[in-house]
Amino acid sequence: MELITRNRCFGGDQDVYTHKSDVCGVDMTFAVYLPPQSRMHPVPLLWYLSGLTCTHDNAMTKGGFQKYAADHGLALVFPDTSPRGDGVADDEAYDLGVGAGFYVNATQDPWLPHFQMYDYVVKELRNLVMDQLPVTDRQGITGHSMGGHGALIMALRNPSLFVSLSAFAPIVNPSRSDWGRKQFSAYLGEDEAAWSDYDATTLMSEVGWHGDILIDQGANDQFVDLLRPQAFAEAVNHRRQPCVMRTHAGHDHSYFFVSSFAGDHVAWHAERLLTD
């Protein structure tokens, strides 16, 4: 890990690091917020996965999470959304390729060599952060839009790794959405059976979650038809899964929406991460 920048923030440090990723085959950049409590002892960790077109920087600078993380004593990690750099496959569309990794392990060319974002977050970056930073193994995960999709599938598939789970306007049923079918076809191939491990609605129906879940959605979200929250709600109800799904009048899909409820989500995770 090479430290790129460090800024004092609410008594803690907002850092940006780069490192050589064996999983993605390129250098990857990520951001970490360490609250003041981390100078005295390791602290629990909240992962935030960003949405389409974002880098590590978007939520770090526009999400407003750091103050709440400092108040509760949580660290934050903001990974990138895809590999980047020379030799990394890309597409002219904003929703495929660089900035649009969809948190899957690609099995199809030209994406296969670098687009391994599921293993990157769940295995490589997690191990790196735990090895080199003052954090504990009590971890939660959240995310926005494509990142909400990533948070849900990673938690549902890895219940032993995550204590708490939430999402902001997540893509919850990508197998039945244009934000999903296009990308899964490219990254995973045309066999839709291979898509089920990356569909939160399918995973909820099949395996559920060991705790409760918080999901916030804007009532004026211009992309709500692509997100398909009703599909996840039906799976939650069918499974009788504890889940708080809130719809907020007047809110859209932007970071104005995310920052409006950032404090609620940090508090949600803190309550679960700081209690044995």
Tab-separated table of C-alpha atoms in Angstrom:
chain	number	residue	atom	x	y	z
A	1	MET	CA	0.000	0.000	0.000
A	2	GLU	CA	1.333	3.387	-0.994
A	3	LEU	CA	-0.197	6.432	0.709
A	4	ILE	CA	-1.179	9.020	-1.917
A	5	THR	CA	-2.935	11.679	0.174
A	6	ARG	CA	-3.865	12.242	3.818
A	7	ASN	CA	-6.269	14.882	5.114
A	8	ARG	CA	-7.306	15.489	8.711
A	9	CYS	CA	-11.075	15.101	8.945
A	10	PHE	CA	-13.283	15.283	12.085
A	11	GLY	CA	-10.312	14.352	14.244
A	12	GLY	CA	-9.415	11.353	12.102
A	13	ASP	CA	-7.609	10.869	8.798
A	14	GLN	CA	-9.027	10.603	5.305
A	15	ASP	CA	-6.431	8.641	3.339
A	16	VAL	CA	-6.117	7.515	-0.269
A	17	TYR	CA	-3.933	4.533	-1.127
A	18	THR	CA	-2.833	2.708	-4.243
A	19	HIS	CA	-1.599	-0.869	-4.464
A	20	LYS	CA	-0.745	-3.555	-6.970
A	21	SER	CA	-3.739	-5.876	-7.360
A	22	ASP	CA	-2.941	-9.456	-8.269
A	23	VAL	CA	-6.669	-10.145	-8.684
A	24	CYS	CA	-7.327	-7.325	-11.173
A	25	GLY	CA	-3.840	-7.279	-12.677
A	26	VAL	CA	-3.430	-3.488	-12.394
A	27	ASP	CA	-2.789	-0.864	-9.755
A	28	MET	CA	-5.967	-0.108	-7.794
A	29	THR	CA	-6.814	2.988	-5.757
A	30	PHE	CA	-9.044	3.091	-2.694
A	31	ALA	CA	-9.876	5.511	0.116
A	32	VAL	CA	-9.956	4.864	3.871
A	33	TYR	CA	-11.310	7.011	6.673
A	34	LEU	CA	-9.813	6.217	10.071
A	35	PRO	CA	-11.674	7.848	12.972
A	36	PRO	CA	-9.799	9.315	15.966
A	37	GLN	CA	-10.619	6.203	18.020
A	38	SER	CA	-8.403	4.123	15.721
A	39	ARG	CA	-5.309	5.764	17.220
A	40	MET	CA	-6.097	4.004	20.519
A	41	HIS	CA	-7.426	0.635	19.348
A	42	PRO	CA	-8.647	-1.191	16.217
A	43	VAL	CA	-12.160	-0.205	15.184
A	44	PRO	CA	-15.015	-1.859	13.258
A	45	LEU	CA	-15.175	-1.192	9.532
A	46	LEU	CA	-17.959	-0.107	7.170
A	47	TRP	CA	-17.503	-0.743	3.459
A	48	TYR	CA	-19.135	1.641	0.970
A	49	LEU	CA	-19.440	0.472	-2.655
A	50	SER	CA	-20.087	3.179	-5.230
A	51	GLY	CA	-22.276	3.238	-8.321
A	52	LEU	CA	-21.847	3.560	-12.065
A	53	THR	CA	-19.140	5.974	-13.324
A	54	CYS	CA	-17.790	6.542	-9.797
A	55	THR	CA	-14.285	6.128	-8.422
A	56	HIS	CA	-13.114	5.925	-4.800
A	57	ASP	CA	-13.455	9.717	-4.705
A	58	ASN	CA	-17.191	10.286	-5.188
A	59	ALA	CA	-18.562	9.033	-1.891
A	60	MET	CA	-15.416	10.121	-0.074
A	61	THR	CA	-15.998	13.756	-1.047
A	62	LYS	CA	-19.787	13.930	-1.521
A	63	GLY	CA	-21.316	11.282	0.755
A	64	GLY	CA	-20.772	13.046	4.075
A	65	PHE	CA	-20.047	9.833	5.965
A	66	GLN	CA	-16.917	10.867	7.857
A	67	LYS	CA	-18.511	12.982	10.593
A	68	TYR	CA	-20.872	10.168	11.551
A	69	ALA	CA	-18.081	7.598	11.369
A	70	ALA	CA	-16.005	9.735	13.747
A	71	ASP	CA	-18.939	10.103	16.129
A	72	HIS	CA	-19.449	6.328	16.305
A	73	GLY	CA	-15.847	5.166	15.969
A	74	LEU	CA	-16.112	3.329	12.641
A	75	ALA	CA	-13.573	3.146	9.844
A	76	LEU	CA	-14.759	3.537	6.244
A	77	VAL	CA	-13.392	2.006	3.044
A	78	PHE	CA	-14.325	3.351	-0.388
A	79	PRO	CA	-13.053	0.997	-3.155
A	80	ASP	CA	-13.011	1.859	-6.844
A	81	THR	CA	-15.776	0.512	-9.086
A	82	SER	CA	-13.557	-1.174	-11.679
A	83	PRO	CA	-9.977	-1.735	-12.783
A	84	ARG	CA	-8.437	1.118	-14.748
A	85	GLY	CA	-5.336	1.771	-16.811
A	86	ASP	CA	-3.492	0.663	-19.901
A	87	GLY	CA	-4.693	-2.631	-21.296
A	88	VAL	CA	-7.991	-2.641	-19.379
A	89	ALA	CA	-10.949	-3.364	-21.672
A	90	ASP	CA	-13.550	-0.620	-22.002
A	91	ASP	CA	-16.709	0.276	-23.885
A	92	GLU	CA	-18.049	3.551	-25.226
A	93	ALA	CA	-21.162	3.229	-23.050
A	94	TYR	CA	-20.991	4.607	-19.518
A	95	ASP	CA	-22.607	1.475	-18.059
A	96	LEU	CA	-20.102	-1.120	-19.290
A	97	GLY	CA	-16.372	-1.394	-18.772
A	98	VAL	CA	-14.329	1.152	-16.818
A	99	GLY	CA	-16.389	2.587	-13.978
A	100	ALA	CA	-18.977	-0.168	-14.341
A	101	GLY	CA	-17.490	-3.364	-12.948
A	102	PHE	CA	-20.814	-4.452	-11.372
A	103	TYR	CA	-18.858	-6.257	-8.630
A	104	VAL	CA	-18.746	-9.548	-10.564
A	105	ASN	CA	-15.932	-11.884	-11.560
A	106	ALA	CA	-15.978	-11.739	-15.355
A	107	THR	CA	-15.677	-15.035	-17.197
A	108	GLN	CA	-15.788	-13.672	-20.769
A	109	ASP	CA	-13.205	-11.912	-22.922
A	110	PRO	CA	-12.153	-9.144	-23.145
A	111	TRP	CA	-13.213	-8.550	-19.539
A	112	LEU	CA	-11.812	-11.724	-17.955
A	113	PRO	CA	-8.199	-10.602	-17.370
A	114	HIS	CA	-9.039	-7.570	-15.200
A	115	PHE	CA	-12.716	-7.393	-14.214
A	116	GLN	CA	-12.642	-9.496	-11.052
A	117	MET	CA	-14.241	-6.969	-8.724
A	118	TYR	CA	-16.093	-9.494	-6.558
A	119	ASP	CA	-12.903	-11.279	-5.511
A	120	TYR	CA	-11.058	-7.976	-5.324
A	121	VAL	CA	-13.378	-6.554	-2.661
A	122	VAL	CA	-14.318	-9.715	-0.749
A	123	LYS	CA	-10.860	-11.289	-0.688
A	124	GLU	CA	-7.882	-9.205	-1.786
A	125	LEU	CA	-8.762	-5.715	-0.551
A	126	ARG	CA	-10.379	-7.032	2.633
A	127	ASN	CA	-7.241	-9.004	3.503
A	128	LEU	CA	-4.996	-6.055	2.694
A	129	VAL	CA	-6.991	-3.621	4.818
A	130	MET	CA	-7.205	-6.000	7.765
A	131	ASP	CA	-3.480	-6.739	7.588
A	132	GLN	CA	-2.244	-3.156	7.381
A	133	LEU	CA	-4.826	-0.918	9.062
A	134	PRO	CA	-6.204	-0.702	12.644
A	135	VAL	CA	-9.546	-2.380	11.972
A	136	THR	CA	-11.316	-5.419	13.412
A	137	ASP	CA	-13.129	-8.247	11.681
A	138	ARG	CA	-16.511	-6.796	12.712
A	139	GLN	CA	-17.514	-5.300	9.393
A	140	GLY	CA	-20.615	-4.001	7.666
A	141	ILE	CA	-21.279	-3.154	4.052
A	142	THR	CA	-23.407	-0.617	2.208
A	143	GLY	CA	-23.476	0.991	-1.215
A	144	HIS	CA	-25.402	3.071	-3.714
A	145	SER	CA	-27.086	1.917	-6.948
A	146	MET	CA	-24.631	-0.491	-8.623
A	147	GLY	CA	-22.759	-0.395	-5.324
A	148	GLY	CA	-25.935	-1.256	-3.442
A	149	HIS	CA	-26.196	-4.289	-5.701
A	150	GLY	CA	-22.596	-5.138	-4.814
A	151	ALA	CA	-23.188	-4.717	-1.088
A	152	LEU	CA	-26.260	-6.944	-1.109
A	153	ILE	CA	-24.755	-9.801	-3.105
A	154	MET	CA	-21.487	-9.771	-1.164
A	155	ALA	CA	-23.240	-9.863	2.189
A	156	LEU	CA	-25.825	-12.457	1.192
A	157	ARG	CA	-23.106	-14.725	-0.197
A	158	ASN	CA	-20.690	-14.148	2.690
A	159	PRO	CA	-22.700	-13.939	5.922
A	160	SER	CA	-19.649	-14.864	8.003
A	161	LEU	CA	-17.746	-11.799	6.761
A	162	PHE	CA	-20.366	-9.114	7.370
A	163	VAL	CA	-22.286	-8.321	10.530
A	164	SER	CA	-24.505	-5.566	9.107
A	165	LEU	CA	-26.025	-4.661	5.735
A	166	SER	CA	-27.711	-1.665	4.139
A	167	ALA	CA	-28.073	-0.031	0.725
A	168	PHE	CA	-29.045	3.234	-0.976
A	169	ALA	CA	-31.300	2.794	-4.043
A	170	PRO	CA	-29.691	-0.534	-4.977
A	171	ILE	CA	-30.061	-2.413	-8.258
A	172	VAL	CA	-31.733	-5.420	-6.678
A	173	ASN	CA	-32.847	-7.547	-9.631
A	174	PRO	CA	-30.221	-7.081	-12.373
A	175	SER	CA	-31.145	-10.332	-14.121
A	176	ARG	CA	-34.451	-8.698	-15.053
A	177	SER	CA	-33.225	-5.144	-15.646
A	178	ASP	CA	-31.416	-3.326	-18.432
A	179	TRP	CA	-28.961	-2.395	-15.665
A	180	GLY	CA	-27.823	-5.967	-15.357
A	181	ARG	CA	-28.800	-8.013	-18.371
A	182	LYS	CA	-26.507	-6.017	-20.650
A	183	GLN	CA	-23.574	-6.200	-18.259
A	184	PHE	CA	-24.090	-9.814	-17.187
A	185	SER	CA	-24.270	-10.904	-20.827
A	186	ALA	CA	-20.958	-9.175	-21.492
A	187	TYR	CA	-19.126	-10.175	-18.318
A	188	LEU	CA	-20.649	-13.599	-17.608
A	189	GLY	CA	-21.985	-14.848	-20.951
A	190	GLU	CA	-25.455	-15.689	-22.201
A	191	ASP	CA	-26.138	-18.586	-19.813
A	192	GLU	CA	-28.482	-16.897	-17.341
A	193	ALA	CA	-27.940	-19.650	-14.780
A	194	ALA	CA	-24.507	-18.120	-14.212
A	195	TRP	CA	-26.120	-14.821	-13.255
A	196	SER	CA	-27.997	-15.990	-10.173
A	197	ASP	CA	-25.042	-15.574	-7.788
A	198	TYR	CA	-25.037	-11.869	-8.613
A	199	ASP	CA	-28.761	-11.145	-8.268
A	200	ALA	CA	-29.841	-9.934	-4.815
A	201	THR	CA	-33.488	-10.845	-5.331
A	202	THR	CA	-32.577	-14.407	-6.282
A	203	LEU	CA	-30.164	-14.679	-3.368
A	204	MET	CA	-32.744	-13.327	-0.947
A	205	SER	CA	-35.221	-15.955	-2.118
A	206	GLU	CA	-32.670	-18.762	-1.876
A	207	VAL	CA	-30.502	-17.979	1.170
A	208	GLY	CA	-31.789	-14.860	2.965
A	209	TRP	CA	-29.723	-12.924	5.492
A	210	HIS	CA	-28.815	-13.643	9.108
A	211	GLY	CA	-29.837	-10.193	10.367
A	212	ASP	CA	-31.951	-7.227	9.398
A	213	ILE	CA	-31.401	-4.949	6.396
A	214	LEU	CA	-31.910	-1.210	5.813
A	215	ILE	CA	-32.717	0.039	2.301
A	216	ASP	CA	-33.494	3.657	1.410
A	217	GLN	CA	-35.063	4.648	-1.905
A	218	GLY	CA	-35.953	8.048	-3.337
A	219	ALA	CA	-39.576	8.407	-4.468
A	220	ASN	CA	-38.425	10.671	-7.330
A	221	ASP	CA	-35.588	8.394	-8.399
A	222	GLN	CA	-35.361	8.706	-12.172
A	223	PHE	CA	-33.918	5.180	-12.426
A	224	VAL	CA	-36.381	3.334	-10.214
A	225	ASP	CA	-37.637	1.109	-13.060
A	226	LEU	CA	-34.073	-0.124	-13.559
A	227	LEU	CA	-33.551	-0.698	-9.838
A	228	ARG	CA	-36.703	-2.874	-9.408
A	229	PRO	CA	-37.162	-2.416	-5.618
A	230	GLN	CA	-40.565	-4.082	-5.797
A	231	ALA	CA	-38.941	-7.392	-6.798
A	232	PHE	CA	-36.719	-7.396	-3.723
A	233	ALA	CA	-39.636	-6.372	-1.506
A	234	GLU	CA	-41.613	-9.371	-2.748
A	235	ALA	CA	-38.689	-11.713	-2.009
A	236	VAL	CA	-38.275	-10.174	1.461
A	237	ASN	CA	-41.961	-10.596	2.237
A	238	HIS	CA	-42.055	-14.149	0.925
A	239	ARG	CA	-39.066	-15.127	3.067
A	240	ARG	CA	-40.286	-13.083	6.075
A	241	GLN	CA	-36.887	-11.446	6.154
A	242	PRO	CA	-36.432	-8.593	8.658
A	243	CYS	CA	-35.896	-5.590	6.406
A	244	VAL	CA	-36.622	-1.875	6.654
A	245	MET	CA	-37.368	-0.465	3.182
A	246	ARG	CA	-37.998	3.297	3.286
A	247	THR	CA	-39.185	5.481	0.409
A	248	HIS	CA	-38.440	9.193	0.744
A	249	ALA	CA	-40.652	11.825	-0.910
A	250	GLY	CA	-38.866	14.267	-3.217
A	251	HIS	CA	-35.529	12.457	-3.288
A	252	ASP	CA	-33.830	11.366	-6.505
A	253	HIS	CA	-30.851	9.103	-7.277
A	254	SER	CA	-28.074	11.611	-6.614
A	255	TYR	CA	-25.528	12.075	-3.856
A	256	PHE	CA	-27.877	14.687	-2.389
A	257	PHE	CA	-30.075	11.686	-1.567
A	258	VAL	CA	-27.186	9.586	-0.278
A	259	SER	CA	-25.808	12.335	1.952
A	260	SER	CA	-29.279	13.042	3.360
A	261	PHE	CA	-29.408	9.574	4.931
A	262	ALA	CA	-25.696	8.836	5.425
A	263	GLY	CA	-26.029	9.451	9.161
A	264	ASP	CA	-28.900	6.984	9.458
A	265	HIS	CA	-26.895	4.271	7.751
A	266	VAL	CA	-23.729	4.810	9.775
A	267	ALA	CA	-25.809	4.709	12.978
A	268	TRP	CA	-27.536	1.517	11.765
A	269	HIS	CA	-24.205	-0.201	11.232
A	270	ALA	CA	-22.663	1.172	14.418
A	271	GLU	CA	-25.494	-0.244	16.523
A	272	ARG	CA	-24.828	-3.704	15.113
A	273	LEU	CA	-21.033	-3.563	14.826
A	274	LEU	CA	-20.397	-2.184	18.285
A	275	THR	CA	-22.665	-4.722	20.017
A	276	ASP	CA	-21.474	-8.298	20.471
